[in-house]
Amino acid sequence: MSCNKKAYITTPIYYVNDIAHIGHAYTTIIADTLARYSRMIGLDTYLLTGTDEHGQKIEQSALERGKSPQEYADEISATFKDLWDDFGISYDKFIRTTDEEHKIGVQKAFLKMKEKGDVYKDVYKGHYCISCETFFPKTQLVDDEFCPECGRATSVVEEESYFFRLSAYQERLMAWYEERPDCILPKSKRNEVIRFVEGGLDDLSITRTSFDWGVKLPEELDDPKHVMYVWLDALMNYLTALGYGTDEKNMDFWPARIHLIGKDILRFHAIYWPAFLMSLDLPLPKHVAAHGWWTRNGAKMSKSKGNVVNPREVADAYGLDNFRYFMLREVPFGGDGDFSQKALIDRINSDLGNDLGNLLNRLIGMSGKYFDGRVECDMVDEYYQTELDEVNESLKKLEPLLFDMQLHRYLEELWRPLSVANKAIDKYQPWRLMKEGKEDEAMALNGLIATILAKVSIMLDPVMPQISPLIASALGFSIDNKSWNRLIIDNKPLEVFTIEKIPPLFPRIEEPLLANDEPSISSKKEKALEKASNEKKKIEITAQSEGIALIGIDQFFQTALKVGTIVKSEEVPKSKKLLLLQVDTGEEEPRQVVAGIKEWYSAQSLLGTQVCVVANLKPAKLMGMKSEGMILAAKDENGLSLIRPEAPKTNGTKIG
Ligand code: MSP
């Protein structure tokens, strides 16, 4: 790749209503990995991160703590910046939406959209979730009142507002998704977006008048009671960070190569953002990549719930690079992942300790014993061409995997050369070669191991930027664009070197290093909030195992449990959790059941499945749809499973 190619990589900007958790660290570490890789291969790279500081949620959080929003934002923004600095995140700019240049850029964009005829004034009537900073039409609410995303009560808003003509961009957005199949990654997420947009787009309210803490409208509009909607303000950071509307010297980094985000904010990035850009006559980002959610012991983790894993604590206890490796290796990008110390320890001991660390130790041992630490790599191809070919084959696959956001596959593939190396030692047995007087072959074998370790350390460097240079240095070279070109692209051998003895890189971990592996609920208020929201949502179908009371058999038989077969199954549009099922329970008509199981079962996979149904529940309404029963399921830290009859039973058969 040539040097004049640009790579602009962004993280979301984080709300300053609480400190960072591992979800934030995950996005930032992925972005940092991509940026480091891009720099290594010679792309002109710009990594952006920062904080999102306006909006009603931040204003409220500040007031609750008796602080001004600015004071509060300063404080929390600094904790993010400090964390990324301590984590060595290689950002080129840390933007804050309270930066003066940012505000100017947002105002200029607003004016431009207005001049274009895309902004008009009207009255907004509807529901607003302050926690998600999102407007919802009534049809999307749970029980006509609660936010479909977070379960909290929404507030009714009726206020004068400027609107953005989002509806006018529906066709152009569809054309973009069509023409650029990889504009949204992973590709499954693109389908979700297409389905949403196909359902029709309403114009978007982009100003608020009921609070102050936001970017004011441009003076030209002389409408001081309005502030910008926080998402318009926030999304614009990707442009204002490059100087849009002020000093545009970095605007040649636009369009972004990739916006990294979590799946919960995909709609804003894959629908609103490209529409805003079209209105501003700017090119669209090349990719928007949405990752999944980290849970803790199976429970959703979020700042507002308080059951957070503190990334600093984990990195301090287990090592920053080990933590980085774990996050990227453990979960396929786009899927959800559960954080546990056990999983982290397994990765460190097995992948890092056994496969990588031990290989280096073996090389140090063998070359020390037989050759006083001297390693020569120029005879490797003479004796071990097959192994070299296998290694180079794997290495060739890596870059596309990385830019396709298949980071776990990248690391999996990167471990193949290590396995080639470990197997080669077992197969060719250097001690035997030495005994048989085949010194050249033994030296070449050490050369093969060194070559593999050198190549792996280069390709691992973007993921593990502290440890990889230590491996390289033990092998007598340093990792940079030059060595990447030499060893990965040109497949040239390492220079002769004397191996440096270094202490073990991944000492074995026997016990969890952090005391508390249970979710920590940080305050009474948050506990209460969580309870209230769970009660209100009523979409969990798992039985609550707490506080089990003893009941008589007659009480048990008050519940009519029946076997039924799912005869129709479809997704509930715009719901992340719900499936709409028609279950044949032996009655005249199938029963309609709305079940919160979409995270674990696809609609398609359930067709024809037999399930156990609670058949005498009072009908309930979920997202406006009638639900006439409940399906039994069991949920633990490994996920949710439906309870099914062991052998097929006639529909309507009583259970009990
Ligand atoms: N401020 C907005 C983003 C504006 S970008 C123009 C925002 N901030 S946030 O702080 O709430 O979330 C930032 C990112 O963290 C999102 O991408 C979100 O998906 C991610 N995560 C929040 N909780 C998460 C997990 N539990 N797991 C993984 N990522 C999660 O949204």
Short mmCIF file of N, CA and C and ligand atoms in Angstrom, two decimals, residues 12-15 21 23-24 27 52 231 234-235 237-238 261-265 269 291-294 301 303, ligand 1:
data_model
loop_
_atom_site.label_atom_id
_atom_site.label_comp_id
_atom_site.label_asym_id
_atom_site.label_seq_id
_atom_site.Cartn_x
_atom_site.Cartn_y
_atom_site.Cartn_z
N PRO A 12 -16.63 6.00 19.13
CA PRO A 12 -17.70 6.91 19.51
C PRO A 12 -17.13 7.91 20.52
N ILE A 13 -17.77 9.03 20.67
CA ILE A 13 -17.35 9.89 21.77
C ILE A 13 -18.23 9.53 22.96
N TYR A 14 -17.59 9.39 24.12
CA TYR A 14 -18.26 8.78 25.26
C TYR A 14 -19.00 9.83 26.09
N TYR A 15 -20.19 9.44 26.53
CA TYR A 15 -20.95 10.33 27.42
C TYR A 15 -20.18 10.53 28.72
N HIS A 21 -16.12 1.98 31.27
CA HIS A 21 -16.15 0.56 31.61
C HIS A 21 -15.58 -0.25 30.45
N GLY A 23 -16.81 -1.93 28.14
CA GLY A 23 -17.44 -1.74 26.82
C GLY A 23 -16.74 -0.60 26.08
N HIS A 24 -16.46 0.48 26.80
CA HIS A 24 -15.78 1.62 26.18
C HIS A 24 -14.34 1.25 25.81
N THR A 27 -14.20 -0.82 22.45
CA THR A 27 -14.24 -0.05 21.19
C THR A 27 -12.92 0.67 20.97
N ASP A 52 -18.57 13.13 24.70
CA ASP A 52 -19.85 13.69 24.26
C ASP A 52 -20.46 14.35 25.50
N TRP A 231 -27.52 14.33 19.46
CA TRP A 231 -26.95 13.41 18.48
C TRP A 231 -26.44 14.12 17.23
N ALA A 234 -23.23 15.48 18.48
CA ALA A 234 -22.21 14.44 18.70
C ALA A 234 -21.67 13.90 17.38
N LEU A 235 -22.56 13.56 16.46
CA LEU A 235 -22.10 12.96 15.20
C LEU A 235 -21.16 13.90 14.45
N ASN A 237 -18.90 15.53 15.49
CA ASN A 237 -17.51 15.53 15.98
C ASN A 237 -16.55 14.92 14.98
N TYR A 238 -17.08 13.95 14.18
CA TYR A 238 -16.19 13.27 13.24
C TYR A 238 -15.66 14.24 12.19
N ILE A 261 -18.27 1.52 16.43
CA ILE A 261 -19.34 1.83 17.37
C ILE A 261 -19.86 0.55 18.00
N GLY A 262 -20.73 0.68 19.01
CA GLY A 262 -21.44 -0.47 19.55
C GLY A 262 -22.78 -0.59 18.83
N LYS A 263 -23.35 -1.79 18.89
CA LYS A 263 -24.56 -2.05 18.10
C LYS A 263 -25.73 -1.15 18.51
N ASP A 264 -25.73 -0.67 19.75
CA ASP A 264 -26.85 0.15 20.21
C ASP A 264 -26.91 1.52 19.53
N ILE A 265 -25.80 1.94 18.92
CA ILE A 265 -25.85 3.27 18.31
C ILE A 265 -25.67 3.18 16.79
N HIS A 269 -25.58 6.08 13.39
CA HIS A 269 -24.42 6.15 12.49
C HIS A 269 -24.71 5.66 11.08
N HIS A 291 -19.94 -3.33 16.97
CA HIS A 291 -19.63 -4.52 17.77
C HIS A 291 -20.76 -4.83 18.74
N GLY A 292 -20.67 -6.01 19.35
CA GLY A 292 -21.71 -6.43 20.29
C GLY A 292 -21.48 -5.89 21.68
N TRP A 293 -22.23 -6.41 22.60
CA TRP A 293 -22.18 -5.92 23.98
C TRP A 293 -21.46 -6.88 24.88
N TRP A 294 -20.71 -6.32 25.82
CA TRP A 294 -20.11 -7.13 26.87
C TRP A 294 -21.09 -7.22 28.02
N MET A 301 -24.35 -5.00 30.84
CA MET A 301 -23.49 -4.10 31.59
C MET A 301 -23.64 -2.69 31.05
N LYS A 303 -23.30 1.77 32.20
CA LYS A 303 -23.00 2.78 33.21
C LYS A 303 -24.22 3.01 34.08
N1 MSP B 1 -22.26 9.47 23.20
C1 MSP B 1 -22.79 8.40 22.46
C2 MSP B 1 -21.98 8.14 21.22
C3 MSP B 1 -21.90 9.30 20.29
S1 MSP B 1 -20.88 8.95 18.93
C4 MSP B 1 -21.12 10.20 17.90
C5 MSP B 1 -22.80 7.14 23.32
N2 MSP B 1 -21.97 7.14 24.35
S2 MSP B 1 -21.86 5.95 25.43
O1 MSP B 1 -20.85 6.38 26.34
O2 MSP B 1 -23.12 5.64 25.98
O3 MSP B 1 -21.43 4.69 24.65
C6 MSP B 1 -20.30 4.69 23.89
C7 MSP B 1 -20.03 3.35 23.30
O4 MSP B 1 -19.86 2.38 24.30
C8 MSP B 1 -21.13 2.85 22.38
O5 MSP B 1 -20.55 2.41 21.17
C9 MSP B 1 -21.71 1.68 23.11
O6 MSP B 1 -22.12 0.69 22.24
C10 MSP B 1 -20.51 1.21 23.89
N3 MSP B 1 -20.93 0.43 25.02
C11 MSP B 1 -21.64 0.85 26.09
N4 MSP B 1 -21.87 -0.24 26.88
C12 MSP B 1 -21.31 -1.35 26.32
C13 MSP B 1 -21.12 -2.67 26.72
N5 MSP B 1 -21.61 -3.14 27.82
N6 MSP B 1 -20.41 -3.47 25.91
C14 MSP B 1 -19.83 -3.02 24.77
N7 MSP B 1 -19.95 -1.77 24.39
C15 MSP B 1 -20.81 -0.95 25.06
O7 MSP B 1 -23.52 6.22 23.00
#
